């Protein structure tokens, strides 16, 4: 009914089309008119309209007149055609008269009011030709087409009104669109389901009912709804063993007055299949036993990652023992294909076969599973090209590439190369996925494409402040010096009461070898306001050389030698150190080991890092002591949202585990504030969130004075241990959210180490990478804080700059 009224309104707006004809007289003189006349024509010629009517003077009847009227309407040139007979007063002549009203020509067409849908897409739905007569029926069809376009986008409340303007005898037609808002889904009714609940079905859909909170708007999107019906609901049932499930009927009931929609679904679940036999055919590179470990429905070894995934998926209704799960089967097939690609068989085909048996053992429907493998020949890497590196040298990038011409192509090596290039930090991320182009022999040419970004910074300026006088600063830091991956930094802050200078140069590949070197010289005057540590001035330098361990690309051994002298100011804790009594100079010989396989830096999502270091002090004079530290970090991604291909930048949920410890043997003399260990906070010493700096001592938790904590000599210990479990949501390489659990303690002597007595903290945090460096906020809850000796857990807000956990 609404469409008919709309059509009538359009017709009246465009001058109308009455389309009626007077019944001609067919008796007397009107039965044989002497002539035929046409009135109302201006742009159609007389000869054209006579030819269209197809009548000639002489005998006529009402059928001939009716055919002529229909023929004139069929030309599309007229809004109204009327026929009449005029007889002379003396009855000697009769004239058959056709009075017509010509349709105006269309001069221009436009649309207005589009916002949520592209204006060009709406304009394409208007099927009207400029310079042709305006047909009200075509206008109505164009409105219907626009309306259908918006409904496909979920805007069922759209209103389209045509407006006309006459210019120089031609009509300009404007379609004014009022898009309205998307329909809100008030509810989803599911019928025909018994194996899965309505809640399970709706949870798998992207079309969800509106809720009370602002983000549960429940907007109806036709594309998402089509994906629910055609993909997501069948996939849900297939993951629970219902391979024959289908949506029999889907209906959207629209209440335009309220702007609401009710979704009705009728399902047919079919039988639920158990897993039957399994076999592998066609595999020569891997044995059936090798591929059996990818089979998802057998006994699988439990890992930390699988355990966490199991906890996160608890309550979702999946993973029923013995029943077929299509999603797990597809994932296992993908991993088998990747296993072949990692061995160079990039042309291998792994075809998953699912054979249904409606009546299996014990009259239960089962599926027999099989992987049909066609291996082909392994591909060889023919050449590796790098494009887009206008600044960074090619050798610098090639040192991060693990695919070498002449070797068998391995997919995991390609991915590792891609990740290592991204870890350099010299190029815009995400880096485009590398191209793999087969040549005529079936071997591969690999192309890495990068886009340089600005690295390093130069800053300088002046300052003036009370107590500090006039000063200035000059800074330079370039991690890709000369485009050769060498790092250089120079910082100098000077003034009446401060003179802080440091110079560092690092070469990761000395003379294009695998030997690295770093040299540092510094004259550093620092004032630690944290817990009133005080001011110290350090003068010294260090030389460090690194070697790959057994040719490994990830493991290195570092040997270093350094010398340092320190003096202290007359305020804070360090003012109690008398360098004329105790030793304030040291020489250090160091040896360390590092194994780093992390990816996704600065917020790692996979891989790990292990470091062990030993320092022997006093061999060439100064304080005599030894210091040992060790750290182990491991990361694994447990969920990924979007961007499953190489080159994408998905949101990643990752689990991180870390353990760190250290011990000092001997007396570090005047260096105890930097060489011994302190615990708590994030700004000084070893971090432990949920507690203030220096609040944890070898004697236990210190309550402080009026809520403030001051560093004391007994705040430092000769041994420490900390561990952290983190659940990170890495949004991108600049933003990361995390939930953490920390535990740790310090001891006065290494032999006092007792890992059963640890201080615990938990909370949430956010970290962001800015041009000034990494910034972070952590809100930690200290479980083992006390007040007046009574347990009193509290929250503590931490701000960190320049380091990330």
Coordinates of N, CA, C and O in Angstrom, one line a residue, residues 113-277:
X113 N 22.0 14.1 0.9 CA 21.6 13.5 2.2 C 22.3 12.2 2.5 O 22.1 11.6 3.6
X114 N 23.2 11.8 1.6 CA 23.9 10.5 1.9 C 25.1 10.7 2.8 O 25.8 11.8 2.7
X115 N 25.3 9.8 3.7 CA 26.3 9.9 4.7 C 26.9 8.5 5.0 O 28.1 8.3 4.8
X116 N 26.1 7.6 5.4 CA 26.5 6.3 5.7 C 26.8 5.4 4.5 O 27.4 4.3 4.6
X117 N 26.2 5.7 3.4 CA 26.4 5.0 2.2 C 27.0 6.0 1.1 O 26.6 7.2 1.1
X118 N 27.9 5.5 0.3 CA 28.6 6.3 -0.7 C 27.6 7.0 -1.6 O 26.6 6.4 -2.1
X119 N 27.8 8.3 -1.8 CA 26.9 9.0 -2.7 C 26.9 8.5 -4.1 O 25.9 8.4 -4.8
X120 N 28.1 8.0 -4.6 CA 28.2 7.5 -5.9 C 27.4 6.2 -6.1 O 26.8 5.9 -7.1
X121 N 27.4 5.4 -5.0 CA 26.6 4.1 -5.0 C 25.1 4.5 -5.1 O 24.4 3.8 -5.8
X122 N 24.7 5.5 -4.4 CA 23.3 5.8 -4.4 C 22.9 6.4 -5.8 O 21.9 6.1 -6.4
X123 N 23.8 7.2 -6.4 CA 23.6 7.8 -7.7 C 23.5 6.8 -8.8 O 22.7 6.9 -9.7
X124 N 24.3 5.7 -8.6 CA 24.2 4.6 -9.6 C 22.9 3.9 -9.6 O 22.5 3.2 -10.6
X125 N 22.1 4.0 -8.5 CA 20.8 3.3 -8.4 C 19.7 4.1 -9.2 O 18.6 3.6 -9.3
X126 N 20.0 5.3 -9.6 CA 19.0 6.1 -10.3 C 19.2 5.8 -11.8 O 20.2 6.2 -12.5
X127 N 18.2 5.1 -12.3 CA 18.2 4.7 -13.7 C 17.4 5.6 -14.6 O 16.4 5.2 -15.2
X128 N 17.9 6.8 -14.7 CA 17.2 7.8 -15.6 C 18.2 8.5 -16.5 O 19.3 8.8 -16.1
X129 N 17.8 8.7 -17.7 CA 18.7 9.3 -18.8 C 18.4 10.8 -18.9 O 17.3 11.2 -19.1
X130 N 19.5 11.5 -18.9 CA 19.4 13.0 -19.1 C 19.0 13.2 -20.6 O 19.4 12.6 -21.5
X131 N 18.0 14.2 -20.8 CA 17.5 14.5 -22.1 C 16.4 13.7 -22.6 O 15.8 13.9 -23.7
X132 N 15.9 12.7 -21.8 CA 14.8 11.9 -22.1 C 13.6 12.4 -21.3 O 13.7 13.0 -20.2
X133 N 12.3 12.1 -21.7 CA 11.1 12.5 -20.9 C 11.1 11.8 -19.6 O 11.6 10.6 -19.5
X134 N 10.6 12.5 -18.6 CA 10.6 11.9 -17.2 C 9.4 11.0 -17.1 O 8.3 11.4 -17.3
X135 N 9.7 9.7 -16.7 CA 8.7 8.7 -16.6 C 8.5 8.5 -15.1 O 9.4 8.1 -14.4
X136 N 7.3 8.8 -14.5 CA 7.0 8.6 -13.1 C 7.3 7.2 -12.6 O 7.8 7.0 -11.5
X137 N 7.0 6.2 -13.5 CA 7.3 4.8 -13.1 C 8.8 4.5 -12.9 O 9.2 3.8 -12.0
X138 N 9.6 5.1 -13.8 CA 11.0 5.0 -13.6 C 11.6 5.7 -12.4 O 12.5 5.2 -11.7
X139 N 11.0 6.8 -12.1 CA 11.3 7.5 -10.8 C 11.0 6.6 -9.6 O 11.8 6.5 -8.7
X140 N 9.8 6.0 -9.6 CA 9.4 5.1 -8.5 C 10.4 3.9 -8.4 O 10.8 3.5 -7.3
X141 N 10.8 3.4 -9.6 CA 11.7 2.3 -9.5 C 13.1 2.7 -9.0 O 13.7 1.9 -8.2
X142 N 13.5 3.9 -9.3 CA 14.8 4.4 -8.8 C 14.7 4.5 -7.2 O 15.7 4.2 -6.5
X143 N 13.6 5.0 -6.8 CA 13.4 5.1 -5.3 C 13.5 3.7 -4.7 O 14.1 3.5 -3.6
X144 N 12.8 2.7 -5.3 CA 12.9 1.4 -4.8 C 14.3 0.8 -4.8 O 14.7 0.2 -3.8
X145 N 15.1 1.1 -5.8 CA 16.5 0.7 -5.9 C 17.3 1.3 -4.8 O 18.2 0.6 -4.2
X146 N 17.1 2.6 -4.5 CA 17.9 3.3 -3.4 C 17.5 2.6 -2.1 O 18.3 2.4 -1.2
X147 N 16.2 2.4 -1.9 CA 15.7 1.8 -0.7 C 16.3 0.4 -0.5 O 16.7 0.1 0.6
X148 N 16.4 -0.3 -1.5 CA 17.0 -1.7 -1.4 C 18.5 -1.6 -1.1 O 19.0 -2.4 -0.3
X149 N 19.2 -0.6 -1.6 CA 20.6 -0.4 -1.3 C 20.8 -0.2 0.2 O 21.6 -0.8 0.8
X150 N 20.0 0.7 0.7 CA 20.1 1.0 2.2 C 19.7 -0.2 3.0 O 20.3 -0.4 4.1
X151 N 18.7 -0.9 2.6 CA 18.3 -2.1 3.4 C 19.4 -3.1 3.4 O 19.6 -3.8 4.5
X152 N 20.1 -3.2 2.3 CA 21.3 -4.2 2.3 C 22.4 -3.7 3.3 O 23.1 -4.6 3.8
X153 N 22.4 -2.4 3.6 CA 23.4 -2.0 4.6 C 22.8 -1.9 6.0 O 23.5 -1.5 6.9
X154 N 21.5 -2.3 6.1 CA 20.9 -2.4 7.5 C 20.1 -1.2 7.8 O 19.6 -1.0 9.0
X155 N 19.9 -0.2 6.9 CA 19.1 1.0 7.2 C 17.7 0.8 6.6 O 17.4 1.2 5.5
X156 N 16.9 0.2 7.4 CA 15.5 -0.1 6.9 C 14.6 1.1 7.1 O 13.4 1.0 6.6
X157 N 15.0 2.1 7.7 CA 14.1 3.3 8.0 C 14.4 4.4 7.1 O 14.0 5.6 7.4
X158 N 15.1 4.2 6.0 CA 15.4 5.3 5.1 C 14.2 5.8 4.4 O 13.2 5.1 4.1
X159 N 14.2 7.1 4.1 CA 13.1 7.8 3.4 C 13.7 8.5 2.2 O 14.7 9.3 2.4
X160 N 13.2 8.3 1.0 CA 13.7 9.0 -0.2 C 12.5 9.8 -0.9 O 11.5 9.2 -1.2
X161 N 12.7 11.1 -1.0 CA 11.7 12.0 -1.6 C 12.3 12.7 -2.8 O 13.3 13.3 -2.7
X162 N 11.6 12.6 -4.0 CA 12.0 13.3 -5.2 C 11.6 14.7 -5.1 O 10.4 15.0 -4.8
X163 N 12.4 15.7 -5.5 CA 12.1 17.1 -5.6 C 12.4 17.6 -7.0 O 13.5 17.2 -7.6
X164 N 11.5 18.4 -7.6 CA 11.7 18.8 -9.0 C 11.9 20.3 -9.1 O 11.2 21.0 -8.3
X165 N 12.7 20.8 -10.0 CA 12.8 22.2 -10.3 C 12.9 22.3 -11.8 O 13.6 21.6 -12.5
X166 N 12.0 23.3 -12.3 CA 12.0 23.5 -13.8 C 12.9 24.6 -14.2 O 12.8 25.8 -13.6
X167 N 13.9 24.3 -15.1 CA 14.8 25.3 -15.5 C 14.8 25.3 -17.0 O 15.2 24.2 -17.6
X168 N 14.5 26.4 -17.7 CA 14.5 26.5 -19.2 C 13.6 25.4 -19.8 O 14.0 24.7 -20.8
X169 N 12.5 25.1 -19.2 CA 11.6 24.1 -19.7 C 12.0 22.7 -19.4 O 11.3 21.7 -19.9
X170 N 13.1 22.4 -18.8 CA 13.5 21.1 -18.4 C 13.5 20.9 -16.9 O 13.6 21.9 -16.1
X171 N 13.4 19.7 -16.4 CA 13.2 19.4 -15.0 C 14.6 18.9 -14.5 O 15.2 18.1 -15.0
X172 N 15.0 19.5 -13.3 CA 16.1 19.0 -12.5 C 15.5 18.2 -11.4 O 14.7 18.7 -10.6
X173 N 15.9 17.0 -11.3 CA 15.3 16.0 -10.3 C 16.3 15.8 -9.2 O 17.5 15.4 -9.5
X174 N 15.9 16.0 -7.9 CA 16.8 15.8 -6.8 C 16.2 14.7 -5.9 O 15.0 14.9 -5.5
X175 N 16.9 13.7 -5.6 CA 16.5 12.7 -4.7 C 17.0 13.0 -3.3 O 18.2 12.9 -3.1
X176 N 16.2 13.4 -2.4 CA 16.6 13.8 -1.1 C 16.4 12.6 -0.1 O 15.3 12.1 0.0
X177 N 17.6 12.2 0.4 CA 17.6 11.0 1.2 C 17.7 11.3 2.7 O 18.5 12.1 3.1
X178 N 16.8 10.7 3.5 CA 16.8 10.8 4.9 C 17.2 9.4 5.4 O 16.3 8.5 5.4
X179 N 18.5 9.2 5.8 CA 18.9 7.8 6.0 C 18.3 7.2 7.3 O 18.2 6.0 7.4
X180 N 17.9 8.0 8.2 CA 17.4 7.5 9.5 C 18.5 6.7 10.2 O 19.7 7.0 10.1
X181 N 18.2 5.8 11.0 CA 19.1 5.0 11.7 C 18.9 3.5 11.4 O 17.9 3.1 10.9
X182 N 19.9 2.7 11.8 CA 19.8 1.3 11.6 C 18.8 0.7 12.5 O 18.6 1.2 13.6
X183 N 18.2 -0.3 12.0 CA 17.2 -1.0 12.9 C 18.0 -1.6 14.1 O 19.1 -2.1 14.0
X184 N 17.4 -1.6 15.3 CA 17.9 -2.2 16.4 C 17.2 -3.6 16.6 O 16.0 -3.7 16.6
X185 N 18.1 -4.6 16.7 CA 17.5 -5.9 16.9 C 17.0 -6.1 18.3 O 17.8 -6.0 19.3
X186 N 15.7 -6.2 18.5 CA 15.1 -6.4 19.8 C 15.3 -7.8 20.4 O 15.2 -8.0 21.6
X187 N 15.4 -8.8 19.5 CA 15.5 -10.1 20.0 C 15.8 -11.1 18.8 O 15.6 -10.8 17.7
X188 N 16.3 -12.3 19.2 CA 16.6 -13.3 18.2 C 15.9 -14.6 18.7 O 16.2 -15.1 19.8
X189 N 14.9 -15.1 18.0 CA 14.2 -16.3 18.3 C 14.8 -17.4 17.5 O 14.9 -17.4 16.3
X190 N 15.1 -18.5 18.2 CA 15.7 -19.7 17.5 C 14.8 -20.9 17.7 O 14.4 -21.2 18.9
X191 N 14.4 -21.6 16.7 CA 13.6 -22.7 16.7 C 14.3 -23.9 16.1 O 15.1 -23.7 15.2
X192 N 13.9 -25.1 16.5 CA 14.5 -26.3 15.9 C 15.8 -26.8 16.5 O 16.4 -27.8 16.0
X193 N 16.3 -26.1 17.5 CA 17.6 -26.5 18.1 C 17.3 -27.2 19.4 O 16.4 -26.9 20.2
X194 N 18.1 -28.3 19.6 CA 18.0 -29.0 20.9 C 19.5 -29.4 21.4 O 19.7 -29.4 22.6
X195 N 20.4 -29.6 20.5 CA 21.8 -29.9 20.9 C 22.5 -28.7 21.4 O 23.3 -28.8 22.4
X196 N 22.2 -27.5 20.9 CA 22.8 -26.3 21.4 C 21.7 -25.3 21.8 O 20.7 -25.3 21.2
X197 N 22.0 -24.6 22.9 CA 21.0 -23.6 23.4 C 20.9 -22.4 22.5 O 21.8 -22.1 21.7
X198 N 19.8 -21.7 22.7 CA 19.6 -20.4 22.0 C 20.8 -19.4 22.4 O 21.3 -18.7 21.5
X199 N 21.2 -19.5 23.6 CA 22.3 -18.6 24.0 C 23.6 -18.9 23.2 O 24.4 -18.0 22.8
X200 N 23.9 -20.2 23.0 CA 25.1 -20.6 22.3 C 25.0 -20.1 20.8 O 26.0 -19.6 20.2
X201 N 23.8 -20.2 20.2 CA 23.6 -19.8 18.8 C 23.8 -18.3 18.7 O 24.5 -17.8 17.8
X202 N 23.2 -17.6 19.6 CA 23.3 -16.1 19.5 C 24.7 -15.6 19.8 O 25.2 -14.7 19.2
X203 N 25.4 -16.3 20.7 CA 26.8 -16.0 21.0 C 27.7 -16.1 19.8 O 28.7 -15.4 19.7
X204 N 27.4 -17.0 18.9 CA 28.2 -17.2 17.7 C 27.9 -16.2 16.6 O 28.7 -16.1 15.7
X205 N 26.8 -15.5 16.7 CA 26.4 -14.6 15.7 C 27.0 -13.2 16.0 O 27.2 -12.8 17.1
X206 N 27.2 -12.4 14.9 CA 27.5 -11.0 15.0 C 26.3 -10.2 15.1 O 26.4 -9.0 15.5
X207 N 25.1 -10.7 14.7 CA 23.9 -10.0 14.9 C 23.3 -10.3 16.3 O 22.9 -11.4 16.5
X208 N 23.4 -9.4 17.2 CA 23.0 -9.6 18.6 C 21.9 -8.6 19.0 O 21.9 -7.4 18.5
X209 N 21.1 -8.9 19.9 CA 20.0 -8.0 20.4 C 20.7 -6.8 21.1 O 21.8 -6.9 21.7
X210 N 20.0 -5.7 21.1 CA 20.5 -4.5 21.8 C 20.4 -4.8 23.3 O 19.7 -5.6 23.8
X211 N 21.4 -4.1 24.0 CA 21.4 -4.3 25.4 C 21.3 -2.9 26.1 O 21.1 -1.9 25.5
X212 N 21.4 -3.0 27.5 CA 21.3 -1.8 28.3 C 22.5 -0.9 28.1 O 22.3 0.4 28.1
X213 N 23.7 -1.4 28.0 CA 24.9 -0.6 27.9 C 25.0 0.1 26.5 O 24.5 -0.5 25.5
X214 N 25.7 1.2 26.4 CA 25.8 2.0 25.2 C 26.4 1.2 24.0 O 26.1 1.4 22.9
X215 N 27.3 0.3 24.3 CA 28.0 -0.4 23.2 C 27.2 -1.6 22.7 O 27.6 -2.2 21.7
X216 N 26.1 -1.9 23.3 CA 25.2 -3.0 22.8 C 24.0 -2.3 22.1 O 22.9 -2.4 22.5
X217 N 24.4 -1.7 21.0 CA 23.3 -1.0 20.2 C 22.5 -2.0 19.4 O 21.4 -1.6 19.0
X218 N 23.0 -3.1 19.1 CA 22.2 -4.1 18.4 C 21.8 -3.8 17.0 O 20.7 -4.2 16.5
X219 N 22.6 -3.0 16.3 CA 22.2 -2.6 14.9 C 22.2 -3.7 14.0 O 23.1 -4.6 14.0
X220 N 21.2 -3.7 13.1 CA 21.1 -4.8 12.1 C 21.9 -4.5 10.9 O 21.7 -3.5 10.2
X221 N 22.9 -5.4 10.6 CA 23.7 -5.2 9.4 C 23.4 -6.4 8.5 O 23.6 -7.6 8.9
X222 N 22.9 -6.1 7.3 CA 22.5 -7.2 6.4 C 23.7 -8.1 6.0 O 23.5 -9.4 6.0
X223 N 24.9 -7.6 5.8 CA 26.0 -8.4 5.5 C 26.4 -9.3 6.6 O 26.8 -10.5 6.4
X224 N 26.5 -8.8 7.8 CA 26.8 -9.6 9.0 C 25.7 -10.7 9.2 O 26.1 -11.8 9.6
X225 N 24.5 -10.3 9.0 CA 23.4 -11.3 9.2 C 23.5 -12.4 8.2 O 23.3 -13.6 8.5
X226 N 23.9 -12.1 6.9 CA 24.1 -13.1 5.9 C 25.3 -14.0 6.3 O 25.2 -15.2 6.1
X227 N 26.3 -13.4 6.9 CA 27.4 -14.2 7.3 C 27.1 -15.1 8.5 O 27.6 -16.2 8.6
X228 N 26.2 -14.6 9.4 CA 25.7 -15.5 10.5 C 25.0 -16.7 10.0 O 25.2 -17.8 10.4
X229 N 24.1 -16.5 9.0 CA 23.2 -17.5 8.5 C 24.0 -18.5 7.6 O 23.9 -19.7 7.7
X230 N 24.9 -18.0 6.8 CA 25.6 -18.8 5.9 C 26.9 -19.4 6.4 O 27.4 -20.4 5.9
X231 N 27.5 -18.8 7.4 CA 28.8 -19.2 7.8 C 28.9 -19.5 9.3 O 29.3 -20.6 9.7
X232 N 28.6 -18.5 10.1 CA 28.9 -18.6 11.6 C 28.1 -19.7 12.3 O 28.6 -20.4 13.1
X233 N 26.8 -19.7 12.0 CA 25.9 -20.7 12.7 C 26.3 -22.1 12.2 O 26.5 -23.0 13.1
X234 N 26.4 -22.4 10.9 CA 26.9 -23.7 10.5 C 28.2 -24.1 11.1 O 28.5 -25.2 11.4
X235 N 29.2 -23.1 11.2 CA 30.5 -23.4 11.7 C 30.4 -23.7 13.2 O 31.1 -24.6 13.7
X236 N 29.5 -23.1 13.9 CA 29.3 -23.4 15.3 C 28.9 -24.8 15.5 O 29.4 -25.6 16.3
X237 N 27.9 -25.2 14.7 CA 27.4 -26.6 14.8 C 28.4 -27.6 14.4 O 28.6 -28.7 15.0
X238 N 29.2 -27.3 13.3 CA 30.2 -28.2 12.8 C 31.3 -28.4 13.9 O 31.9 -29.5 14.0
X239 N 31.6 -27.4 14.7 CA 32.6 -27.5 15.8 C 32.1 -28.3 16.9 O 32.9 -28.7 17.8
X240 N 30.8 -28.7 16.9 CA 30.3 -29.5 18.0 C 29.8 -30.9 17.4 O 29.1 -31.6 18.0
X241 N 30.2 -31.2 16.1 CA 29.9 -32.5 15.6 C 28.7 -32.5 14.7 O 28.4 -33.6 14.1
X242 N 27.9 -31.4 14.6 CA 26.7 -31.4 13.8 C 27.0 -31.0 12.4 O 26.9 -29.8 12.0
X243 N 27.6 -31.9 11.6 CA 28.0 -31.5 10.2 C 26.9 -31.2 9.2 O 27.2 -30.5 8.2
X244 N 25.7 -31.7 9.5 CA 24.6 -31.5 8.6 C 23.7 -30.4 9.0 O 22.6 -30.2 8.4
X245 N 24.1 -29.6 10.0 CA 23.2 -28.5 10.5 C 23.1 -27.5 9.4 O 24.0 -27.2 8.7
X246 N 21.9 -26.9 9.3 CA 21.6 -25.8 8.4 C 20.5 -24.9 8.9 O 19.7 -25.3 9.7
X247 N 20.5 -23.7 8.4 CA 19.4 -22.7 8.7 C 18.3 -22.9 7.7 O 18.6 -22.6 6.5
X248 N 17.2 -23.4 8.1 CA 16.1 -23.6 7.1 C 15.4 -22.4 6.7 O 15.0 -22.2 5.6
X249 N 15.3 -21.5 7.7 CA 14.5 -20.2 7.4 C 15.1 -19.1 8.3 O 15.3 -19.3 9.5
X250 N 15.2 -17.9 7.7 CA 15.6 -16.8 8.4 C 14.7 -15.6 8.0 O 14.5 -15.3 6.9
X251 N 14.1 -15.0 9.0 CA 13.1 -13.9 8.8 C 13.4 -12.8 9.6 O 13.7 -12.9 10.8
X252 N 13.3 -11.6 9.1 CA 13.5 -10.3 9.8 C 12.1 -9.6 9.8 O 11.6 -9.2 8.8
X253 N 11.6 -9.5 11.0 CA 10.3 -8.8 11.2 C 10.6 -7.4 11.6 O 11.1 -7.2 12.7
X254 N 10.2 -6.5 10.7 CA 10.5 -5.1 10.9 C 9.3 -4.3 11.4 O 8.2 -4.4 10.9
X255 N 9.5 -3.6 12.5 CA 8.5 -2.6 13.1 C 9.1 -1.2 12.8 O 9.9 -0.7 13.6
X256 N 8.7 -0.6 11.7 CA 9.2 0.7 11.3 C 8.8 1.8 12.3 O 9.6 2.7 12.5
X257 N 7.7 1.6 12.9 CA 7.2 2.7 13.8 C 8.1 2.8 15.0 O 8.4 3.9 15.5
X258 N 8.6 1.6 15.5 CA 9.5 1.6 16.7 C 11.0 1.5 16.3 O 11.8 1.7 17.1
X259 N 11.3 1.3 15.0 CA 12.7 1.2 14.6 C 13.3 -0.1 15.1 O 14.5 -0.1 15.4
X260 N 12.5 -1.2 15.3 CA 13.0 -2.4 15.9 C 12.9 -3.5 14.8 O 12.1 -3.5 13.9
X261 N 13.6 -4.6 15.1 CA 13.6 -5.8 14.2 C 13.7 -7.0 15.1 O 14.5 -7.1 16.1
X262 N 12.9 -8.0 14.8 CA 12.9 -9.3 15.4 C 13.4 -10.3 14.4 O 12.9 -10.5 13.4
X263 N 14.5 -11.1 14.8 CA 15.1 -12.1 14.0 C 14.5 -13.4 14.4 O 14.6 -13.8 15.5
X264 N 13.9 -14.1 13.4 CA 13.5 -15.5 13.6 C 14.3 -16.5 12.8 O 14.5 -16.3 11.6
X265 N 14.8 -17.5 13.5 CA 15.7 -18.5 12.8 C 15.0 -19.9 13.1 O 14.7 -20.2 14.2
X266 N 15.0 -20.7 12.0 CA 14.5 -22.0 12.1 C 15.7 -22.9 11.7 O 16.2 -22.8 10.5
X267 N 16.2 -23.8 12.6 CA 17.3 -24.6 12.3 C 17.0 -26.1 12.1 O 16.0 -26.6 12.7
X268 N 17.9 -26.8 11.4 CA 17.8 -28.3 11.4 C 19.2 -28.7 11.8 O 20.2 -28.5 11.1
X269 N 19.3 -29.4 12.9 CA 20.6 -29.7 13.5 C 21.2 -31.0 12.8 O 22.4 -31.1 12.6
X270 N 20.4 -32.0 12.5 CA 20.9 -33.2 12.0 C 21.6 -34.0 13.1 O 21.6 -33.7 14.3
X271 N 22.2 -35.2 12.7 CA 22.8 -36.0 13.7 C 24.2 -35.4 14.2 O 24.8 -34.6 13.5
X272 N 24.6 -35.9 15.3 CA 25.9 -35.5 15.9 C 26.9 -36.6 15.7 O 26.7 -37.8 16.1
X273 N 28.0 -36.3 15.0 CA 29.0 -37.3 14.6 C 30.1 -37.5 15.6 O 30.7 -36.5 16.1
X274 N 30.4 -38.7 15.9 CA 31.7 -39.0 16.7 C 32.8 -39.3 15.7 O 32.6 -39.6 14.5
X275 N 34.0 -39.2 16.2 CA 35.2 -39.5 15.4 C 35.4 -41.0 15.3 O 35.4 -41.7 16.3
X276 N 35.6 -41.4 14.1 CA 35.9 -42.8 13.8 C 37.4 -43.1 13.5 O 38.3 -42.8 14.3
X277 N 37.6 -43.7 12.3 CA 39.0 -44.0 12.0 C 39.8 -42.8 11.4 O 39.2 -41.9 10.9

